[in-house]
PDB file of C-alpha atoms in Angstrom:
ATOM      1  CA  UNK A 303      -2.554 -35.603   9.099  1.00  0.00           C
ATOM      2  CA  UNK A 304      -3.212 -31.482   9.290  1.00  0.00           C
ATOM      3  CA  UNK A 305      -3.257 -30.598  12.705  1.00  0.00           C
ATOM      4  CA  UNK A 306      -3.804 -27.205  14.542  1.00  0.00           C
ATOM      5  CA  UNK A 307      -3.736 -24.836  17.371  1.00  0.00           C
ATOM      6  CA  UNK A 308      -4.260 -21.548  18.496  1.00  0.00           C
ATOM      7  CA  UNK A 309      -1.379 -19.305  20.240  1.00  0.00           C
ATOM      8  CA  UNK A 310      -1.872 -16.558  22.023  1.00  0.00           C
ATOM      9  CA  UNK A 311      -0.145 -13.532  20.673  1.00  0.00           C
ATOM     10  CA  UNK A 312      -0.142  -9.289  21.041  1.00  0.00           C
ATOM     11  CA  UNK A 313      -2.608  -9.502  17.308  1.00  0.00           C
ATOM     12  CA  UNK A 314      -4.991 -11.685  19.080  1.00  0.00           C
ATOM     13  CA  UNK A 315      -5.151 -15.471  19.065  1.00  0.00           C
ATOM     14  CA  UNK A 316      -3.344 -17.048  16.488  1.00  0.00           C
ATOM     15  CA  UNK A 317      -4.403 -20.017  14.177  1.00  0.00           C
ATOM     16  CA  UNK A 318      -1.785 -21.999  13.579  1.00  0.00           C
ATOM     17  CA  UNK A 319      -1.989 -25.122  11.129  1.00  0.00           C
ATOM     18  CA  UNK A 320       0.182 -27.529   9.963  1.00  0.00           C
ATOM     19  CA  UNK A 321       0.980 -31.459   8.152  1.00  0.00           C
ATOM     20  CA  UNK A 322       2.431 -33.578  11.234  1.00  0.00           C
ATOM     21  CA  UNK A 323       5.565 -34.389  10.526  1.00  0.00           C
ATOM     22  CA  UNK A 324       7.463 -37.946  11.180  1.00  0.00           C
ATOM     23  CA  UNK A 325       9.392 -36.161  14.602  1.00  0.00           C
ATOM     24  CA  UNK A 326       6.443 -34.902  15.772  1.00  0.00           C
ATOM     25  CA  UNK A 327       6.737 -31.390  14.629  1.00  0.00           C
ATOM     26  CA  UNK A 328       4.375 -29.709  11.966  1.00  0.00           C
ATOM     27  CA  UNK A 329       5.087 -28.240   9.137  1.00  0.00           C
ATOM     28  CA  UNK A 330       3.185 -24.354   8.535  1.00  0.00           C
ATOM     29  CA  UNK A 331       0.141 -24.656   6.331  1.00  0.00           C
ATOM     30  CA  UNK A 332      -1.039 -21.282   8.100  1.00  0.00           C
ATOM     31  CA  UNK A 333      -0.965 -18.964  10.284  1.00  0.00           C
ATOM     32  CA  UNK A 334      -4.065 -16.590  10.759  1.00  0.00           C
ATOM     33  CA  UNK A 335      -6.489 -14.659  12.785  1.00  0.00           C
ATOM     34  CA  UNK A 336     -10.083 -15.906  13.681  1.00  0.00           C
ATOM     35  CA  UNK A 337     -11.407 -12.799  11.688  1.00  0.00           C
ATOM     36  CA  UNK A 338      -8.974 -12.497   8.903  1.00  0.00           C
ATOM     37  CA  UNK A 339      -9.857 -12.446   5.428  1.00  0.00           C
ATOM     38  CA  UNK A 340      -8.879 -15.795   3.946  1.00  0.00           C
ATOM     39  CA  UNK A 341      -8.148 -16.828   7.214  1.00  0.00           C
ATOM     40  CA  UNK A 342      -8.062 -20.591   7.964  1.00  0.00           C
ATOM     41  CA  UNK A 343     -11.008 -22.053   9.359  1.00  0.00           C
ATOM     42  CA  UNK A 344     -10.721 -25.612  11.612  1.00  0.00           C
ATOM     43  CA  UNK A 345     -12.311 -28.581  10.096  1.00  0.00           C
ATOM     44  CA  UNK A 346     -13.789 -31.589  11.488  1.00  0.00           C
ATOM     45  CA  UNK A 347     -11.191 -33.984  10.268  1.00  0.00           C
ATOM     46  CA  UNK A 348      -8.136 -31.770  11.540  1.00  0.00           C
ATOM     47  CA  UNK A 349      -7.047 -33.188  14.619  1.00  0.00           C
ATOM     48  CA  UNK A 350      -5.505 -30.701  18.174  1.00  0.00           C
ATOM     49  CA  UNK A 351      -1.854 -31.305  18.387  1.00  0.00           C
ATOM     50  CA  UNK A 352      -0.242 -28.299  20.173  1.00  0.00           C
ATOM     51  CA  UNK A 353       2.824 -30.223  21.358  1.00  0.00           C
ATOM     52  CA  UNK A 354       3.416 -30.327  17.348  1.00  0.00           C
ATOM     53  CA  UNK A 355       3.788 -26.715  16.812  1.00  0.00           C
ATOM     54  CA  UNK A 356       6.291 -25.966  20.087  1.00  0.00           C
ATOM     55  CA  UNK A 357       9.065 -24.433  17.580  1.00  0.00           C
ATOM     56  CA  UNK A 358       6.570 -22.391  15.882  1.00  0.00           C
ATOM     57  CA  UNK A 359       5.196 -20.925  19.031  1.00  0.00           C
ATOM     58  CA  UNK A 360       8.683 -20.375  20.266  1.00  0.00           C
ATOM     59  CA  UNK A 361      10.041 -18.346  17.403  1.00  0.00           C
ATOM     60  CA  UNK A 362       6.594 -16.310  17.216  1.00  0.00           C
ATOM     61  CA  UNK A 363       7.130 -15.451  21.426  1.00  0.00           C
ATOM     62  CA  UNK A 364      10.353 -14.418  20.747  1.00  0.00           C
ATOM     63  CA  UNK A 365       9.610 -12.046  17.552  1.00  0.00           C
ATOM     64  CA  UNK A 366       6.910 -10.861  19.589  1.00  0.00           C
ATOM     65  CA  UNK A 367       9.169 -10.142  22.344  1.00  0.00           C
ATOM     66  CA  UNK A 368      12.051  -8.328  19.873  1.00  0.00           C
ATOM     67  CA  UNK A 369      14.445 -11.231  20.208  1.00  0.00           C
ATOM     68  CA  UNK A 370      13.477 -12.836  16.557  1.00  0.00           C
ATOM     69  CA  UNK A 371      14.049 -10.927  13.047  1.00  0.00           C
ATOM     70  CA  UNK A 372      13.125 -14.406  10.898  1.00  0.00           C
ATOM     71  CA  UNK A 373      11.811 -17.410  11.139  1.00  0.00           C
ATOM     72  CA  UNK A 374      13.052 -20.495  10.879  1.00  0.00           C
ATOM     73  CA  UNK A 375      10.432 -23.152  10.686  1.00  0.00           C
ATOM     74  CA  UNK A 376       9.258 -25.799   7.874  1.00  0.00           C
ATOM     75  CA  UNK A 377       6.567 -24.925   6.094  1.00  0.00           C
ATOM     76  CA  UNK A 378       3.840 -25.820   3.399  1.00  0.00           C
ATOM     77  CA  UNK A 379       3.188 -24.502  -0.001  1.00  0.00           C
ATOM     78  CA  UNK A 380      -0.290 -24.683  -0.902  1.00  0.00           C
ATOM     79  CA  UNK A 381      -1.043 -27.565  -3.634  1.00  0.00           C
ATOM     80  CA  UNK A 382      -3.236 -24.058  -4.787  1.00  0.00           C
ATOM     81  CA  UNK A 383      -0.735 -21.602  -4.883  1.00  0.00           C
ATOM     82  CA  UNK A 384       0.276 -20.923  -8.561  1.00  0.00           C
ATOM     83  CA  UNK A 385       3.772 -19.862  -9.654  1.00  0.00           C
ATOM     84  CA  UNK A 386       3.148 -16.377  -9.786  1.00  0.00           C
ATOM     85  CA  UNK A 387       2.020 -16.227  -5.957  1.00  0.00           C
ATOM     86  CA  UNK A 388       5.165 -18.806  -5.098  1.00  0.00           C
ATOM     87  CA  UNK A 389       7.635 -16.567  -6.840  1.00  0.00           C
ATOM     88  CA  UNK A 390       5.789 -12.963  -4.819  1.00  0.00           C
ATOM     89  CA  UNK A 391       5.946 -14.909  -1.357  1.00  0.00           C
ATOM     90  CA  UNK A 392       9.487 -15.860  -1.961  1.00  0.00           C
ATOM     91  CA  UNK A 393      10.352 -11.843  -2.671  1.00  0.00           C
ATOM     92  CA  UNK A 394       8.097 -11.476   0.972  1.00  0.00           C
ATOM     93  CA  UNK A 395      10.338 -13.852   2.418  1.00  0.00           C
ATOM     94  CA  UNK A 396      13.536 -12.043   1.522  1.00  0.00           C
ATOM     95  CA  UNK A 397      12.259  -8.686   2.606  1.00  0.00           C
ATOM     96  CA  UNK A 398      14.710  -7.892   5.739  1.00  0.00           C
ATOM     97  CA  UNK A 399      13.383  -7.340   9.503  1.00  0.00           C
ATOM     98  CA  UNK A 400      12.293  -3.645  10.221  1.00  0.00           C
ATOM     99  CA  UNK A 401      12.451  -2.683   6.347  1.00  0.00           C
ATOM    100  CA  UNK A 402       9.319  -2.013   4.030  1.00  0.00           C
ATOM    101  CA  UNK A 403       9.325  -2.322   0.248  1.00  0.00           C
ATOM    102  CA  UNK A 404       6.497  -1.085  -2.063  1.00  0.00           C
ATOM    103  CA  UNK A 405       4.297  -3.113  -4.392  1.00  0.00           C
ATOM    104  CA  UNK A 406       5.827  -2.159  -7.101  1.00  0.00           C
ATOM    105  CA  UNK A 407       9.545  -2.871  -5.858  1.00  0.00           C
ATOM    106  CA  UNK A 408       7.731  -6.607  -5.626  1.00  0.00           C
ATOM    107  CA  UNK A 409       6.727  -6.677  -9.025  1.00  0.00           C
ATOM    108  CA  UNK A 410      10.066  -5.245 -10.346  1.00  0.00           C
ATOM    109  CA  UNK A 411      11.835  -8.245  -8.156  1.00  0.00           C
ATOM    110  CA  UNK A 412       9.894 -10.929  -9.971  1.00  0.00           C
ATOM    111  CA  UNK A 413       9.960  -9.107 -13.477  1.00  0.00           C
ATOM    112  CA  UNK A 414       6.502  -7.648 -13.273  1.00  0.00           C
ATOM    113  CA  UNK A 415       5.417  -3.964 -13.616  1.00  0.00           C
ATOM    114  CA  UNK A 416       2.364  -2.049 -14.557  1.00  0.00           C
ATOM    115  CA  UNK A 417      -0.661  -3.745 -14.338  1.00  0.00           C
ATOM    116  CA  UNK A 418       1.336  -6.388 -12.764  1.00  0.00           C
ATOM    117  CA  UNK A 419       1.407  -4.565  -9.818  1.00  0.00           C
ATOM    118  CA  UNK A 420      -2.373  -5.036  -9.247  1.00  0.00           C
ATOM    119  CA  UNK A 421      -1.541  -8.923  -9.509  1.00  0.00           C
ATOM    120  CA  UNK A 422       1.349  -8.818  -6.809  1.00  0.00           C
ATOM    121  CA  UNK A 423      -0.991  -7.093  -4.832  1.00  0.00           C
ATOM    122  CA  UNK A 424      -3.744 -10.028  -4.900  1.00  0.00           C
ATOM    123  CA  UNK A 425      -0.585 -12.664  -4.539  1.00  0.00           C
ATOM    124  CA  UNK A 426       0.465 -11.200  -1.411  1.00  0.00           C
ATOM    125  CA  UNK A 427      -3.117 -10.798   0.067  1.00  0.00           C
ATOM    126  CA  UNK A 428      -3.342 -14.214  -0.595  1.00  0.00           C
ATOM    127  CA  UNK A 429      -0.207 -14.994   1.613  1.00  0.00           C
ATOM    128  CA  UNK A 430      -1.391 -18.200   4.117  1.00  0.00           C
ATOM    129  CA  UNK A 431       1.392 -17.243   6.751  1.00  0.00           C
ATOM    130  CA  UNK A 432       0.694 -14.107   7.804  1.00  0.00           C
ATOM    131  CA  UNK A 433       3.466 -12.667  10.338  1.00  0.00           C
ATOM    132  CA  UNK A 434       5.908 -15.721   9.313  1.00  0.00           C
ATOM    133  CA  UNK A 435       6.080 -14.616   5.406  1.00  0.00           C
ATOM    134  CA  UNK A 436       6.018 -10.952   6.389  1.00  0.00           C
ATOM    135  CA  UNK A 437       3.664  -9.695   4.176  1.00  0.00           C
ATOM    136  CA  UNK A 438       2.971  -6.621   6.547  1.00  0.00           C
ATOM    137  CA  UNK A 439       6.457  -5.278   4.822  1.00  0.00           C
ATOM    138  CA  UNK A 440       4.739  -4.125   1.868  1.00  0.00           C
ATOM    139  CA  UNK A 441       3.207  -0.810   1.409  1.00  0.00           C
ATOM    140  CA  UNK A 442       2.004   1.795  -0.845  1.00  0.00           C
ATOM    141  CA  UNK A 443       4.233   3.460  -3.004  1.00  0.00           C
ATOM    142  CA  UNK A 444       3.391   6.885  -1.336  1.00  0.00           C
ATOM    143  CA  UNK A 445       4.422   5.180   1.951  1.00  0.00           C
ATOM    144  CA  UNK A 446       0.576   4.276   3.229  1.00  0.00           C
ATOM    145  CA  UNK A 447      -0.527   0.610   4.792  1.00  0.00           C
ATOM    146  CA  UNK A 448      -2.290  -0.621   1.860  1.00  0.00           C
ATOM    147  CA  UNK A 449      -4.501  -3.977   2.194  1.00  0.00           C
ATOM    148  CA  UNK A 450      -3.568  -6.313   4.810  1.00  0.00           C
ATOM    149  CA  UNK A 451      -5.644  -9.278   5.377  1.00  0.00           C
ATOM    150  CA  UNK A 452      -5.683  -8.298   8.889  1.00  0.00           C
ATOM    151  CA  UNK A 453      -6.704  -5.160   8.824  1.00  0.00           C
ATOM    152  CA  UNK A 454      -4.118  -2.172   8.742  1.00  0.00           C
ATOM    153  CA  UNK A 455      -3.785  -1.447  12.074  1.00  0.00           C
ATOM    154  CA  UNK A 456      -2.077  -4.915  12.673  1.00  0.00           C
ATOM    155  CA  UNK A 457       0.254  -4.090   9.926  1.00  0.00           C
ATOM    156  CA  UNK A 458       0.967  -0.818  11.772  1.00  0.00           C
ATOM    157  CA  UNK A 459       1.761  -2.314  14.998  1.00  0.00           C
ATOM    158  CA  UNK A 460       3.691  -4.979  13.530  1.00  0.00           C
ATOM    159  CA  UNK A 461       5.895  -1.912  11.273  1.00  0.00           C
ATOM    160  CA  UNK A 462       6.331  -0.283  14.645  1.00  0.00           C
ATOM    161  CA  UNK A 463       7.512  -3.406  16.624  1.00  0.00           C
ATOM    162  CA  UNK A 464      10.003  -3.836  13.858  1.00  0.00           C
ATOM    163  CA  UNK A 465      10.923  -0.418  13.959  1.00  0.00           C
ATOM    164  CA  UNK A 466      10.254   0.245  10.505  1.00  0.00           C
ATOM    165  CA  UNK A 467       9.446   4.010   9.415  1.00  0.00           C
ATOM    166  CA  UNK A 468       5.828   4.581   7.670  1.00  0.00           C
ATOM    167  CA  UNK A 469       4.391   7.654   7.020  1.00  0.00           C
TER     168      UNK A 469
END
């Protein structure tokens, strides 16, 4: 059963989705904002269950509040996500709290350069978890806030809560 609901958070109301789970939790689908690009959108057949995602909201208070540097809740991999974007969001999950790496330090990880950059790039804009699988860690090599799906002053705010130095 996918079930959803929203949380309030300092980016706006957050959309939180999930697969119920046998103890009543859910596991992360996605996380996303109402105007987001590739942001989730709720269906008909997806059913209200915020008692489900009580960890998740937890651990997102407390990052928000500065008392969380990772996550720690079960989560989804698209049936859609191909290797290339599992092996990129795996990289984005490594990336430590308060630290920013550049695309191309992402494509060197997974054995990618070049124009391989441009496809690390799409992989991580493609990222269904957005603050969970910090994708807001990534920038430009020439230390700008390149793409974020949304929108770069929520990847600014998020850099600064973590403390992280951008130019």
């Amino acid at each position: 059963m996918i079930v959803y609901t929203r949380v309030g958070s300092p980016l706006g109301d957050l959309l939180l989705v999930g697969e119920e789970r046998p103890d009543g939790s859910a596991a992360l689908r996605s996380v996303s904002l109402p105007e987001q690009k590739g942001g989730a959108v709720v269906q008909e057949a997806w059913r209200s269950a915020p008692a489900t995602f009580t960890a998740v909201a937890e651990q997102l208070d407390a990052y928000f509040a500065g008392r969380r540097t990772r996550f720690d809740v079960p989560c989804v991999m698209p049936a859609s996500a191909t290797e290339f974007q599992q092996r990129v969001w795996r990289v984005l999950d490594d990336i430590p709290y308060g630290t920013t790496v550049t695309y191309g330090e992402v494509a060197a990880r997974i054995g990618t350069s070049g124009a391989g950059v441009r496809a690390v790039g799409t992989a991580i804009g493609r990222n269904p978890l957005l603050v969970v699988r910090p994708c807001h860690r990534v920038i430009g090599a020439d230390g700008a806030l390149r793409g974020y799906a949304a929108g770069p002053e929520r990847k600014q705010l998020l850099l600064g809560w973590e403390g992280a130095l951008v130019r």
